[in-house]
């Protein structure tokens, strides 16, 4: 009786692990987790999570936007530009993405002007 | 734009590289600046007892000493600018090269300063709802205000060749709610708000930025 009880417990644990694993397979789970760590300032981990979200759902404009923000925070501005453009291409009327891109374009233009790096941030 | 459900606002610290590609330990000479403010004119009378040149030099020296590793050198007190015209001053290569040789500075900083105190007091129209009949009227009220405008043009010159390396302009306007606001206090309010931008000419600075991220 005791043996069968421990089997049930093991099965339950395996089932619960499988459930949480299947959640991380979802783009939305990666996005939510990435956002949580981003708010704590762990931008590298956040970028990894947003990349995972994109890998699972390449047409997710929100994930591209979040990855662009994470890239900005990590100082990879060229990659941020690519991701913002992709996000806007997917959701051109999203006000939040448009606002982010406008702010980024302003910063990036002055940044490239002072560093002399050849890059152009087109007007949003 | 406020963030709605599914959206959060985050703060980032973005790096702003120095406008001048310097090593960080150069010898910098702070030369006099052209003072554009004319204390003889009526509107500038309040500035007659503000030594703009000395105040700005002191401010710049203090900030550069505090936030950078440059070696700061004061130019000789009797150093006279060859012209009071900013365009000509930027082109005076021989003069700047001689300042560099005299002081041993690799970089020389000069430029122009303009500080204005404007009395902006006057009558302004405002809406007024009468407690008697509840109707809205317009009435004239006297508002006392003082505006402080600071316009700085920084000229950064090569101490060896006298060549202009950079020319940059910084402007700030502040308004206070009283008529006889202190001019020195106004001057420093302008300067403190420009501090980060001025320093960014010489050293890298951080800038805070806000972005939206999606939570789902």
Short mmCIF file of C-alpha atoms in Angstrom, two decimals, chain A:
data_model
loop_
_atom_site.label_atom_id
_atom_site.label_comp_id
_atom_site.label_asym_id
_atom_site.label_seq_id
_atom_site.Cartn_x
_atom_site.Cartn_y
_atom_site.Cartn_z
CA UNK A 1 0.00 0.00 0.00
CA UNK A 2 2.80 2.36 1.01
CA UNK A 3 4.67 1.42 -2.19
CA UNK A 4 1.73 2.27 -4.44
CA UNK A 5 1.34 5.61 -2.61
CA UNK A 6 4.91 6.64 -3.38
CA UNK A 7 4.37 5.70 -7.03
CA UNK A 8 1.35 7.97 -7.17
CA UNK A 9 3.37 10.79 -5.63
CA UNK A 10 6.19 10.29 -8.15
CA UNK A 11 3.72 10.28 -11.01
CA UNK A 12 2.16 13.47 -9.73
CA UNK A 13 5.57 15.19 -9.52
CA UNK A 14 6.49 14.10 -13.05
CA UNK A 15 3.13 15.29 -14.32
CA UNK A 16 3.54 18.66 -12.63
CA UNK A 17 7.08 19.05 -14.04
CA UNK A 18 5.76 18.20 -17.51
CA UNK A 19 3.02 20.80 -17.16
CA UNK A 20 5.42 23.60 -16.19
CA UNK A 21 7.83 22.56 -18.96
CA UNK A 22 5.06 22.69 -21.50
CA UNK A 23 4.33 26.26 -20.27
CA UNK A 24 7.88 27.39 -21.01
CA UNK A 25 7.36 26.09 -24.51
CA UNK A 26 4.77 28.82 -24.99
CA UNK A 27 5.82 32.15 -26.39
CA UNK A 28 3.61 34.02 -23.90
CA UNK A 29 5.29 32.29 -20.92
CA UNK A 30 8.74 33.28 -22.16
CA UNK A 31 7.50 36.82 -22.72
CA UNK A 32 6.03 37.08 -19.22
CA UNK A 33 9.13 35.61 -17.59
CA UNK A 34 11.37 37.89 -19.64
CA UNK A 35 9.34 40.90 -18.54
CA UNK A 36 9.63 39.89 -14.87
CA UNK A 37 13.41 39.59 -15.00
CA UNK A 38 13.68 42.78 -17.09
CA UNK A 39 11.86 44.72 -14.36
CA UNK A 40 14.51 43.49 -11.93
CA UNK A 41 17.22 44.75 -14.25
CA UNK A 42 18.43 41.35 -15.53
CA UNK A 43 18.45 42.44 -19.15
CA UNK A 44 20.66 39.63 -20.51
CA UNK A 45 18.33 36.97 -19.17
CA UNK A 46 15.37 38.99 -20.42
CA UNK A 47 16.90 39.18 -23.91
CA UNK A 48 17.37 35.41 -23.89
CA UNK A 49 13.71 34.90 -22.91
CA UNK A 50 12.45 37.30 -25.58
CA UNK A 51 14.59 35.51 -28.17
CA UNK A 52 13.00 32.24 -27.06
CA UNK A 53 9.56 33.79 -27.45
CA UNK A 54 10.44 34.90 -30.99
CA UNK A 55 11.83 31.48 -31.86
CA UNK A 56 8.46 29.98 -30.90
CA UNK A 57 6.39 32.69 -32.52
CA UNK A 58 8.36 34.71 -35.10
CA UNK A 59 5.44 36.96 -35.96
CA UNK A 60 4.97 38.17 -32.36
CA UNK A 61 5.50 41.93 -32.63
CA UNK A 62 5.41 42.32 -28.84
CA UNK A 63 8.31 39.92 -28.39
CA UNK A 64 10.32 41.80 -31.04
CA UNK A 65 9.57 45.07 -29.25
CA UNK A 66 10.66 43.64 -25.90
CA UNK A 67 13.82 42.20 -27.42
CA UNK A 68 14.59 45.62 -28.91
CA UNK A 69 14.25 47.22 -25.46
CA UNK A 70 16.48 44.53 -23.93
CA UNK A 71 19.07 45.10 -26.68
CA UNK A 72 19.01 48.82 -25.92
CA UNK A 73 19.55 48.11 -22.24
CA UNK A 74 22.46 45.82 -23.13
CA UNK A 75 24.00 48.48 -25.38
CA UNK A 76 23.49 46.59 -28.67
CA UNK A 77 21.82 49.48 -30.48
CA UNK A 78 22.22 48.13 -34.02
CA UNK A 79 20.32 44.99 -33.05
CA UNK A 80 17.70 47.07 -31.22
CA UNK A 81 17.09 49.02 -34.42
CA UNK A 82 16.55 45.76 -36.37
CA UNK A 83 14.11 44.45 -33.75
CA UNK A 84 12.12 47.70 -33.52
CA UNK A 85 11.79 47.73 -37.30
CA UNK A 86 10.59 44.14 -37.29
CA UNK A 87 8.06 44.89 -34.52
CA UNK A 88 6.71 47.88 -36.46
CA UNK A 89 6.54 45.87 -39.66
CA UNK A 90 4.38 43.31 -37.87
CA UNK A 91 2.19 45.81 -35.98
CA UNK A 92 2.52 49.20 -37.65
CA UNK A 93 -0.34 50.75 -35.68
CA UNK A 94 0.72 49.68 -32.21
CA UNK A 95 1.08 52.99 -30.31
CA UNK A 96 3.49 51.59 -27.71
CA UNK A 97 5.87 50.21 -30.31
CA UNK A 98 5.67 53.42 -32.30
CA UNK A 99 6.42 55.49 -29.18
CA UNK A 100 9.37 53.27 -28.25
CA UNK A 101 10.76 53.46 -31.75
CA UNK A 102 10.43 57.25 -31.89
CA UNK A 103 12.31 57.63 -28.60
CA UNK A 104 14.94 55.15 -29.68
CA UNK A 105 15.39 56.84 -33.07
CA UNK A 106 16.00 60.17 -31.31
CA UNK A 107 18.60 58.64 -29.02
CA UNK A 108 20.25 56.54 -31.73
CA UNK A 109 20.60 59.45 -34.13
CA UNK A 110 22.48 61.52 -31.55
CA UNK A 111 24.47 58.47 -30.46
CA UNK A 112 25.68 57.68 -33.99
CA UNK A 113 26.36 61.37 -34.60
CA UNK A 114 28.71 61.58 -31.62
CA UNK A 115 30.39 58.21 -32.14
CA UNK A 116 30.58 58.55 -35.91
CA UNK A 117 29.25 55.02 -36.40
CA UNK A 118 27.52 54.71 -39.74
CA UNK A 119 23.93 53.84 -39.13
CA UNK A 120 20.69 55.53 -39.90
CA UNK A 121 17.55 55.49 -37.85
CA UNK A 122 14.80 56.42 -40.25
CA UNK A 123 12.06 58.69 -39.04
CA UNK A 124 9.22 56.76 -37.47
#
